[in-house]
Coordinates of C-alpha atoms and ligand atoms in Angstrom, one line a residue:
M1 CA 85.9 105.7 225.4
D2 CA 90.2 104.9 225.4
K3 CA 91.0 101.4 225.9
I4 CA 94.4 100.0 226.9
L5 CA 95.4 96.4 226.3
V6 CA 96.6 94.1 229.0
L7 CA 98.5 91.4 226.9
D8 CA 98.9 88.5 228.9
F9 CA 101.8 86.5 229.2
G10 CA 100.9 84.5 231.8
G11 CA 101.3 86.6 234.7
Q12 CA 99.1 85.7 238.1
Y13 CA 98.3 89.8 238.3
D14 CA 97.1 90.0 234.5
Q15 CA 93.4 90.4 235.8
L16 CA 94.6 92.7 238.7
I17 CA 97.2 94.9 236.1
A18 CA 93.1 95.5 234.5
R19 CA 90.9 96.0 237.5
R20 CA 93.7 98.7 238.7
V21 CA 93.6 101.0 235.0
R22 CA 89.7 100.5 235.2
A23 CA 89.9 101.7 238.8
A24 CA 91.6 104.9 237.1
G25 CA 88.7 105.4 234.7
V26 CA 90.4 104.1 232.0
Y27 CA 88.7 100.6 230.3
A28 CA 91.1 98.0 229.6
E29 CA 91.0 94.7 228.2
I30 CA 93.0 91.6 228.9
E31 CA 94.2 88.9 225.3
R32 CA 96.6 86.4 225.6
Y33 CA 99.9 87.1 223.7
G34 CA 98.9 84.8 220.8
S35 CA 94.7 86.1 220.4
I36 CA 95.8 89.2 219.2
S37 CA 98.4 90.1 216.1
C38 CA 99.3 93.8 215.8
E39 CA 97.2 94.3 213.6
G40 CA 94.6 93.9 215.3
I41 CA 96.1 96.0 217.9
L42 CA 95.8 98.6 215.9
S43 CA 92.5 98.2 214.4
R44 CA 90.5 98.3 217.7
G45 CA 92.2 101.2 218.6
F46 CA 93.8 100.7 221.8
R47 CA 95.6 103.8 223.7
G48 CA 98.4 102.3 225.2
I49 CA 99.9 98.6 225.7
I50 CA 100.5 96.7 229.0
F51 CA 103.1 93.0 229.1
T52 CA 102.2 91.6 232.2
G53 CA 104.8 89.4 234.2
G54 CA 104.7 85.8 233.2
P55 CA 107.1 82.7 234.6
N56 CA 109.2 82.4 232.1
S57 CA 112.9 83.5 230.8
V58 CA 112.8 84.9 227.5
Y59 CA 115.9 83.1 226.0
A60 CA 113.4 79.7 226.8
G61 CA 112.6 78.6 223.6
S62 CA 109.2 78.1 224.8
S63 CA 108.3 81.5 226.7
P64 CA 106.2 83.8 225.3
K65 CA 107.2 86.3 222.9
Y66 CA 105.3 88.6 220.4
D67 CA 106.2 90.5 217.2
A68 CA 108.7 93.2 217.9
K69 CA 106.8 95.4 215.0
V70 CA 104.7 96.2 218.2
L71 CA 107.3 98.5 219.1
G72 CA 106.9 100.4 216.2
L73 CA 103.0 101.0 216.4
G74 CA 103.7 104.8 217.8
I75 CA 101.2 103.1 220.8
P76 CA 103.0 103.6 224.1
V77 CA 103.9 100.4 225.4
L78 CA 105.1 99.7 229.4
G79 CA 106.6 95.8 230.2
I80 CA 105.9 94.9 233.8
C81 CA 108.6 92.0 235.3
Y82 CA 108.0 89.5 232.4
G83 CA 107.2 92.2 230.2
H84 CA 109.9 94.2 230.8
Q85 CA 112.4 91.7 229.8
L86 CA 110.6 91.0 226.8
L87 CA 110.8 94.7 225.9
A88 CA 114.4 94.7 226.6
Y89 CA 114.7 92.0 224.3
L90 CA 112.4 92.5 221.5
A91 CA 114.1 96.0 221.7
G92 CA 118.3 94.1 221.1
G93 CA 119.1 94.4 224.8
T94 CA 120.1 91.8 226.8
I95 CA 119.1 89.9 229.8
A96 CA 120.4 87.3 232.2
P97 CA 119.8 85.6 235.4
A98 CA 119.3 88.4 238.2
Q99 CA 123.5 89.2 239.8
S100 CA 122.0 88.2 243.5
G101 CA 119.6 85.3 242.8
S102 CA 116.4 85.5 242.7
E103 CA 114.7 88.8 243.8
Y104 CA 111.4 88.8 245.9
G105 CA 109.8 91.2 248.3
R106 CA 109.8 94.4 249.1
T107 CA 112.3 96.3 248.4
E108 CA 113.6 99.8 247.8
L109 CA 113.4 101.3 244.7
R110 CA 115.7 104.8 243.7
I111 CA 114.9 106.9 241.2
P112 CA 117.7 109.3 240.4
G113 CA 115.4 111.6 237.5
G114 CA 112.6 113.3 236.0
S115 CA 110.9 110.5 233.8
P116 CA 107.4 111.2 233.1
L117 CA 106.7 107.5 234.1
F118 CA 107.6 108.7 237.9
Q119 CA 106.5 111.7 238.1
G120 CA 104.9 112.2 241.8
V121 CA 107.1 109.4 242.9
P122 CA 109.9 110.4 245.6
E123 CA 113.3 108.7 245.2
K124 CA 113.3 106.3 247.3
S125 CA 110.1 104.2 247.6
V126 CA 108.7 100.6 248.3
C127 CA 108.2 98.5 245.4
W128 CA 107.0 94.8 245.2
M129 CA 109.7 92.6 243.1
S130 CA 110.0 88.5 242.2
H131 CA 112.1 87.6 239.8
S132 CA 115.3 85.5 238.6
D133 CA 116.4 87.1 235.6
A134 CA 116.9 90.9 235.0
V135 CA 118.0 93.6 232.3
A136 CA 122.0 93.1 232.3
A137 CA 122.0 95.7 229.3
V138 CA 119.3 98.3 228.0
P139 CA 118.4 98.3 224.3
E140 CA 119.7 101.2 222.5
G141 CA 117.7 104.5 222.8
F142 CA 116.6 103.3 226.0
E143 CA 118.0 104.9 229.8
T144 CA 118.2 103.4 232.7
L145 CA 115.4 104.6 235.4
A146 CA 115.6 103.1 238.7
G147 CA 117.3 100.7 240.6
T148 CA 117.4 98.9 243.5
D149 CA 120.4 97.1 245.4
S150 CA 120.5 93.8 243.1
C151 CA 118.5 94.9 240.6
P152 CA 120.6 97.8 238.4
C153 CA 118.1 98.2 236.0
A154 CA 114.6 98.2 238.0
A155 CA 112.9 100.6 234.8
M156 CA 113.8 101.9 231.8
G157 CA 112.1 103.9 229.2
D158 CA 112.6 105.4 225.4
E159 CA 111.1 108.8 225.9
K160 CA 111.4 109.1 222.3
R161 CA 108.8 106.0 221.3
K162 CA 107.1 106.0 224.4
L163 CA 108.4 102.8 225.8
Y164 CA 108.9 102.0 229.1
G165 CA 109.6 98.5 231.6
V166 CA 109.0 98.2 235.2
Q167 CA 111.0 95.2 236.9
F168 CA 108.6 95.5 239.9
H169 CA 105.0 95.2 240.3
P170 CA 103.4 98.4 240.2
E171 CA 99.5 96.7 240.7
V172 CA 100.4 95.2 243.9
T173 CA 99.5 97.3 246.6
H174 CA 103.1 96.6 248.5
T175 CA 104.4 98.9 245.8
E176 CA 103.7 102.2 247.6
Y177 CA 104.1 104.5 244.6
G178 CA 102.7 101.6 241.9
E179 CA 99.1 103.3 241.6
T180 CA 100.7 106.2 240.3
V181 CA 103.0 104.8 238.4
L182 CA 100.1 103.1 236.0
K183 CA 98.6 106.4 236.2
N184 CA 101.6 108.4 235.1
F185 CA 101.3 105.7 232.4
V186 CA 97.8 105.8 231.5
F187 CA 96.9 109.8 231.7
G188 CA 100.6 111.4 231.3
I189 CA 101.9 108.9 228.4
C190 CA 99.4 107.5 226.9
G191 CA 96.9 110.5 227.2
C192 CA 93.8 108.7 228.0
S193 CA 91.1 110.4 229.5
A194 CA 89.1 109.4 232.9
D195 CA 85.3 108.0 230.9
W196 CA 85.0 104.2 232.2
R197 CA 82.5 105.3 235.1
M198 CA 79.4 102.9 236.1
G199 CA 76.3 105.0 235.9
D200 CA 77.7 105.4 232.1
V201 CA 78.0 101.8 231.4
L202 CA 74.6 101.3 233.3
E203 CA 72.9 103.4 230.9
Q204 CA 74.4 102.4 228.2
T205 CA 74.1 98.6 228.4
V206 CA 70.6 99.3 229.2
E207 CA 69.6 101.2 226.2
K208 CA 71.8 98.5 223.8
Y209 CA 69.4 96.1 225.5
R210 CA 66.5 98.4 225.2
R211 CA 67.3 98.2 221.3
E212 CA 68.2 95.2 220.3
L213 CA 65.7 92.9 222.8
S214 CA 62.8 94.9 222.0
G215 CA 59.4 92.7 222.2
Q216 CA 61.8 89.3 222.8
R217 CA 61.6 87.2 225.7
V218 CA 64.1 86.8 227.7
L219 CA 64.7 84.0 230.5
L220 CA 67.2 84.1 233.3
G221 CA 68.4 81.9 235.8
L222 CA 68.8 83.5 239.2
S223 CA 70.9 81.9 241.7
G224 CA 71.1 85.0 243.9
G225 CA 74.3 85.3 243.5
V226 CA 75.9 89.0 242.9
D227 CA 76.0 88.4 239.2
S228 CA 72.8 86.9 238.4
S229 CA 71.2 89.3 240.2
V230 CA 72.3 92.5 238.9
A231 CA 72.3 91.0 235.3
A232 CA 68.1 90.4 236.8
A233 CA 67.9 94.2 237.4
L234 CA 69.6 95.4 234.6
L235 CA 67.5 93.4 231.8
Q236 CA 64.6 94.1 234.1
R237 CA 65.4 97.8 233.2
A238 CA 66.0 97.2 229.6
V239 CA 63.3 94.8 228.9
G240 CA 60.7 95.2 231.8
D241 CA 57.9 92.6 231.1
G242 CA 59.7 90.9 228.7
L243 CA 62.1 89.3 231.5
T244 CA 61.1 86.6 233.7
C245 CA 63.6 85.0 236.0
V246 CA 64.1 82.0 237.1
F247 CA 65.3 80.9 240.8
V248 CA 65.8 77.3 241.4
D249 CA 65.9 76.9 245.6
H250 CA 67.6 73.9 245.5
G251 CA 67.5 74.4 249.1
L252 CA 71.5 74.5 249.3
L253 CA 71.4 77.9 250.5
R254 CA 72.4 80.1 253.1
K255 CA 70.1 81.0 256.1
G256 CA 67.5 83.6 255.7
E257 CA 68.9 83.4 251.3
G258 CA 66.4 82.4 249.2
D259 CA 63.8 84.5 250.9
L260 CA 66.1 87.3 250.7
V261 CA 66.2 86.5 247.3
E262 CA 62.1 86.0 246.6
K263 CA 61.1 89.7 248.2
T264 CA 63.8 91.7 246.5
F265 CA 62.8 90.2 242.9
G266 CA 59.2 89.1 243.9
E267 CA 59.5 93.2 244.3
R268 CA 60.5 93.7 241.4
L269 CA 59.4 91.2 238.1
G270 CA 56.0 90.4 239.7
K271 CA 54.7 87.6 237.5
G272 CA 58.5 87.4 236.0
F273 CA 59.8 85.9 239.4
V274 CA 59.7 82.2 239.0
R275 CA 60.8 80.8 242.8
V276 CA 61.0 76.9 242.0
D277 CA 62.0 75.0 245.6
A278 CA 63.4 71.6 244.9
Q279 CA 64.8 70.9 248.0
E280 CA 63.1 67.5 248.1
R281 CA 64.6 66.5 244.7
F282 CA 67.9 67.3 245.2
L283 CA 68.5 65.7 248.5
R284 CA 66.6 62.7 246.9
K285 CA 69.2 62.4 243.9
L286 CA 72.5 63.5 246.9
R287 CA 71.2 60.6 248.9
G288 CA 74.0 58.4 249.9
V289 CA 76.6 60.2 247.9
T290 CA 79.6 61.4 249.7
D291 CA 82.6 61.9 246.9
P292 CA 82.9 65.3 246.1
E293 CA 82.6 65.4 242.5
T294 CA 79.4 63.4 242.1
K295 CA 78.1 65.7 244.1
R296 CA 78.9 68.4 242.1
R297 CA 78.0 67.0 239.3
I298 CA 74.6 65.7 240.6
I299 CA 74.2 69.2 241.4
G300 CA 74.6 71.0 238.8
E301 CA 72.8 68.3 236.4
E302 CA 70.0 68.3 238.3
F303 CA 69.9 72.4 238.4
I304 CA 69.8 71.9 234.4
R305 CA 67.2 69.7 234.3
V306 CA 64.7 72.0 236.4
F307 CA 65.4 74.9 235.0
E308 CA 64.5 73.1 231.8
E309 CA 61.1 72.0 232.7
E310 CA 60.2 75.3 234.1
A311 CA 61.4 77.0 231.1
A312 CA 59.1 74.8 229.3
K313 CA 56.1 75.4 231.2
L314 CA 57.1 79.6 229.7
G315 CA 56.7 78.6 226.4
R316 CA 58.3 80.7 223.7
I317 CA 61.5 81.9 224.9
D318 CA 63.7 84.1 222.9
V319 CA 66.7 84.9 224.3
L320 CA 68.5 83.4 227.3
A321 CA 70.2 85.8 229.5
Q322 CA 73.6 84.7 231.8
G323 CA 75.2 86.6 234.7
T324 CA 79.0 86.1 232.8
I325 CA 81.6 87.9 233.9
Y326 CA 84.7 89.2 232.6
P327 CA 86.8 86.9 234.8
D328 CA 85.0 84.1 233.2
V329 CA 85.2 84.8 229.8
I330 CA 89.3 85.0 230.1
E331 CA 89.6 82.1 232.4
S332 CA 87.4 80.2 229.8
G333 CA 90.0 81.6 227.0
K334 CA 92.9 80.0 228.9
G335 CA 91.9 76.1 228.6
D336 CA 95.0 75.4 230.2
S337 CA 94.8 75.3 233.5
A338 CA 94.1 71.9 235.6
V339 CA 90.6 71.4 236.7
I340 CA 90.8 71.1 240.6
K341 CA 87.1 71.3 240.8
S342 CA 84.8 71.4 238.3
H343 CA 83.0 74.6 239.2
H344 CA 79.5 74.5 238.7
N345 CA 78.3 78.3 237.6
V346 CA 74.2 78.9 236.9
G347 CA 75.7 80.0 233.6
G348 CA 77.0 77.2 232.4
L349 CA 73.0 76.0 231.6
P350 CA 71.4 73.8 229.2
E351 CA 73.3 72.7 226.2
R352 CA 70.0 70.8 224.7
M353 CA 68.0 73.7 225.0
S354 CA 67.7 76.0 222.1
F355 CA 67.4 80.2 221.9
G356 CA 67.4 82.4 219.2
R357 CA 69.9 84.4 220.9
I358 CA 72.6 84.6 224.1
A359 CA 72.3 87.8 226.3
E360 CA 75.5 88.6 228.7
P361 CA 75.4 92.1 229.7
L362 CA 78.0 91.6 232.1
R363 CA 80.4 90.0 229.9
E364 CA 82.8 93.2 230.5
L365 CA 83.0 93.5 233.8
F366 CA 85.0 92.6 236.9
K367 CA 83.6 91.1 240.0
D368 CA 84.2 94.9 241.6
E369 CA 82.7 96.5 239.2
V370 CA 80.0 94.2 238.8
R371 CA 79.2 95.1 242.3
E372 CA 78.9 99.1 242.0
L373 CA 76.6 98.6 239.1
G374 CA 74.8 96.4 241.5
E375 CA 74.1 99.6 243.4
E376 CA 73.7 101.9 240.6
L377 CA 70.9 99.8 240.0
G378 CA 69.4 100.0 243.8
L379 CA 70.2 96.3 244.5
P380 CA 70.4 95.9 248.4
R381 CA 73.4 95.9 249.6
E382 CA 73.1 92.7 251.6
L383 CA 72.8 91.0 248.0
V384 CA 75.3 93.6 246.0
R385 CA 78.3 93.0 249.0
R386 CA 77.3 89.2 249.2
Q387 CA 80.7 87.3 249.4
P388 CA 81.0 84.2 246.3
F389 CA 78.6 81.3 247.4
P390 CA 79.5 78.5 245.2
G391 CA 76.8 77.1 242.7
P392 CA 76.2 74.1 244.3
G393 CA 75.8 76.1 248.1
L394 CA 76.3 73.8 251.1
G395 CA 76.3 71.0 249.4
V396 CA 79.9 71.1 249.3
R397 CA 80.5 72.3 252.7
I398 CA 78.9 69.6 254.1
V399 CA 81.6 67.0 254.5
G400 CA 80.0 63.7 252.9
E401 CA 76.6 62.7 252.6
V402 CA 74.5 65.6 252.6
T403 CA 70.6 65.1 254.5
N404 CA 68.0 67.7 255.7
E405 CA 69.5 67.3 259.5
K406 CA 72.8 68.2 258.4
L407 CA 71.4 71.4 256.7
D408 CA 70.0 72.9 259.0
M409 CA 72.8 72.4 261.6
L410 CA 75.2 74.2 258.9
R411 CA 72.9 76.8 258.1
E412 CA 72.2 77.5 262.0
A413 CA 76.3 77.4 262.6
D414 CA 77.0 79.8 259.3
A415 CA 74.6 82.2 260.2
V416 CA 76.0 82.4 263.9
F417 CA 79.5 82.7 262.6
R418 CA 78.2 85.7 259.3
E419 CA 76.7 87.8 262.4
E420 CA 79.8 87.1 265.0
L421 CA 81.7 88.5 262.4
E422 CA 79.7 91.1 260.7
S423 CA 79.3 92.7 264.5
E424 CA 83.0 93.2 264.8
G425 CA 82.7 95.3 261.3
L426 CA 85.5 92.5 259.7
N427 CA 83.1 91.5 256.4
E428 CA 83.8 93.6 254.0
Q429 CA 88.2 92.9 255.2
V430 CA 87.8 89.2 254.9
G431 CA 87.8 88.0 251.5
Q432 CA 85.1 84.5 252.4
Y433 CA 83.7 83.5 255.9
F434 CA 81.7 80.0 255.7
A435 CA 80.8 77.6 258.9
A436 CA 81.5 73.9 257.3
L437 CA 80.5 70.8 258.7
T438 CA 82.9 67.9 258.8
D439 CA 82.0 63.9 258.5
T440 CA 83.8 63.6 262.2
K441 CA 81.7 62.8 265.0
S442 CA 83.3 63.2 268.6
V443 CA 82.9 63.3 272.1
G444 CA 82.2 65.9 274.5
V445 CA 80.4 66.9 278.1
M446 CA 77.7 69.3 278.6
G447 CA 75.8 69.4 281.9
D448 CA 77.4 66.2 283.1
A449 CA 76.5 64.2 280.5
R450 CA 78.4 62.7 277.7
T451 CA 77.4 64.0 274.3
Y452 CA 78.3 63.0 270.7
G453 CA 78.2 65.9 268.2
Y454 CA 79.2 67.0 264.5
V455 CA 82.6 69.1 264.6
C456 CA 82.1 72.2 262.7
A457 CA 84.6 73.6 261.2
L458 CA 85.4 77.7 260.8
R459 CA 86.7 79.0 257.7
A460 CA 87.8 82.8 256.9
V461 CA 90.3 83.5 254.1
T462 CA 91.9 86.4 252.5
T463 CA 92.6 86.8 249.2
D464 CA 92.8 89.3 246.2
D465 CA 91.6 86.6 243.6
F466 CA 90.7 83.9 245.3
M467 CA 93.2 81.8 243.1
T468 CA 95.4 82.2 246.5
A469 CA 94.3 82.9 249.6
S470 CA 95.6 82.9 253.2
W471 CA 93.1 81.7 256.4
T472 CA 92.6 84.6 258.2
H473 CA 94.0 85.8 261.7
L474 CA 91.1 86.4 263.6
P475 CA 90.2 87.9 266.9
Y476 CA 90.6 84.9 269.9
G477 CA 88.0 86.8 271.2
L478 CA 85.8 86.2 268.0
L479 CA 86.5 83.0 267.5
E480 CA 85.8 82.3 271.4
R481 CA 82.6 83.5 271.2
V482 CA 81.4 81.6 267.8
S483 CA 82.5 78.7 269.3
S484 CA 80.4 79.2 272.3
R485 CA 77.3 80.4 271.0
I486 CA 77.6 77.4 268.4
T487 CA 77.9 74.6 271.1
N488 CA 75.6 76.3 273.0
E489 CA 72.5 77.3 270.2
V490 CA 73.1 74.4 267.4
P491 CA 71.8 71.2 268.6
G492 CA 74.1 68.3 267.1
I493 CA 77.1 70.0 267.0
T494 CA 79.8 69.7 270.3
R495 CA 83.0 70.9 268.7
V496 CA 84.3 73.7 266.8
V497 CA 87.6 74.1 264.7
Y498 CA 88.8 77.1 263.0
D499 CA 90.7 75.8 259.8
I500 CA 94.4 77.6 259.5
T501 CA 94.9 76.0 256.1
S502 CA 95.8 78.7 253.1
K503 CA 95.5 78.3 249.2
P504 CA 97.5 76.4 247.9
P505 CA 97.8 73.6 249.7
A506 CA 94.3 73.8 250.8
T507 CA 91.0 75.1 248.7
V508 CA 88.6 77.7 250.3
E509 CA 85.9 75.5 250.2
W510 CA 86.2 71.8 251.9
E511 CA 84.9 70.1 249.1
Ligands
XMP601 P1 88.4 76.8 245.9 O1 87.3 76.3 246.4 O2 87.9 76.4 244.5 O3 87.3 77.8 245.8 O4 89.3 77.5 246.2 C1 87.8 79.2 244.7 C2 86.2 80.6 244.9 O5 85.2 79.7 244.4 C3 84.5 79.6 244.6 N1 83.8 78.0 244.1 C4 82.7 78.1 243.4 N2 82.2 79.1 243.0 N3 80.9 77.5 241.6 C5 81.2 78.7 242.1 O6 80.4 79.7 241.4 C6 81.7 75.8 242.0 O7 81.3 75.3 242.0 C7 82.8 76.4 243.5 N4 83.4 76.0 243.9 C8 84.1 76.5 244.7 C9 84.6 79.9 246.3 O8 83.6 79.9 247.2 C10 85.4 80.3 246.6 O9 85.0 81.9 246.1

């Protein structure tokens, strides 16, 4: 299988680049610049290398650099943004602050001549720029291939050595012909074939685990989320009865969710599916607790305790399976970003338990690929296309203390919101949408009587990667219907507000 290396220099779009390459049918892997050497690149057989962007300036002492030998490996390179400047720097060119200061946003790109990188791209098109430095003098052997008003060298190339750089971001959708540029690089310049298909991935993965896990007893913690569900369906195909899935229902799920999980997996796994109803236990632990981080910690720990107890009842278990996906692997490797929230996943399971082996069948896949695989496996669309749901569930969507009464209110309000949004067909366009219950009570009036009830907040965000998100401009008519239905149908909620904060400064969840 042909592979492209995405060499990460700290850019915010590194995952997007890899996803775009994979969407074109070519397998792409991300490595931090410090974690792979030129020898490593050669031995792993990459057909091409993409240097990502990054927030630095190449002349800053602390900026990420790379061994210049990479340019002589005979492997084509495409540098993007900072990667473009780094390529110029490594090849002996000059970088300087951009003539007109920073250039940010949509810009007209002009391409005078026919480079293989720009095949099929018109002479004038729109690209997305975001930079303060620029290539001032191209290195020897390179030619300028494109420019904008304020950036004379918006692209350069050394056709002989197959080294290319673009100052703009071909991976973002605002760049009109970005996909064409990436495909030109991957297919035309690197000569890759499009052999990364989910159907094949499925067959190969099932075959691998059938071979490796034959006769073993495999345990998987099922949360009902997309990742653990797809991992379960896949492993079930590989090891059949050897798989047991434990679904810890902590009572913090959305309306109907626990039953959907039970229906889907109960049928598939028969005796291999165990649902543990632990709602009372979680509520007891959460009684009186209002601090968000403490709530998260309690839910995470309790989850592990319940899971351990159930596992102990099952007797011998050889393998613990987890629904870890590629972004989890990359994120945990980065390790230098601040902890904003302690995310709890079923993935981060028991340290105290001992297993011969951990199986992570999805660890090479992005979320959209996991969803595709889930569909190949015949899982219901409502499960596979589910929007993300935090491990601690409604526990972090109820501000303050979690009680049974509040959970019931929130489940109903959230179901109304989801139903209305789905009936408008907006569910696949909005990245995430849900209701949260605030701990504020407010005065209202209903049928001539005074009411005093909770304020419910609606949240809908548009996002590519959940690292940043903007609040979605939902139609007023929809908001009006949702508000009216919630206040009429959900006793205890007397006021509905719409959250118009983006991330940053807010986060997606309320806690
Ligand atoms: P925040 O609130 O951090 O959320 O902006 C970003 C995305 O992550 C989800 N999220 C979680 N997912 N365990 C998870 O598996 C968690 O503890 C958790 N907290 C937030 C959130 O729903 C959003 O999609």
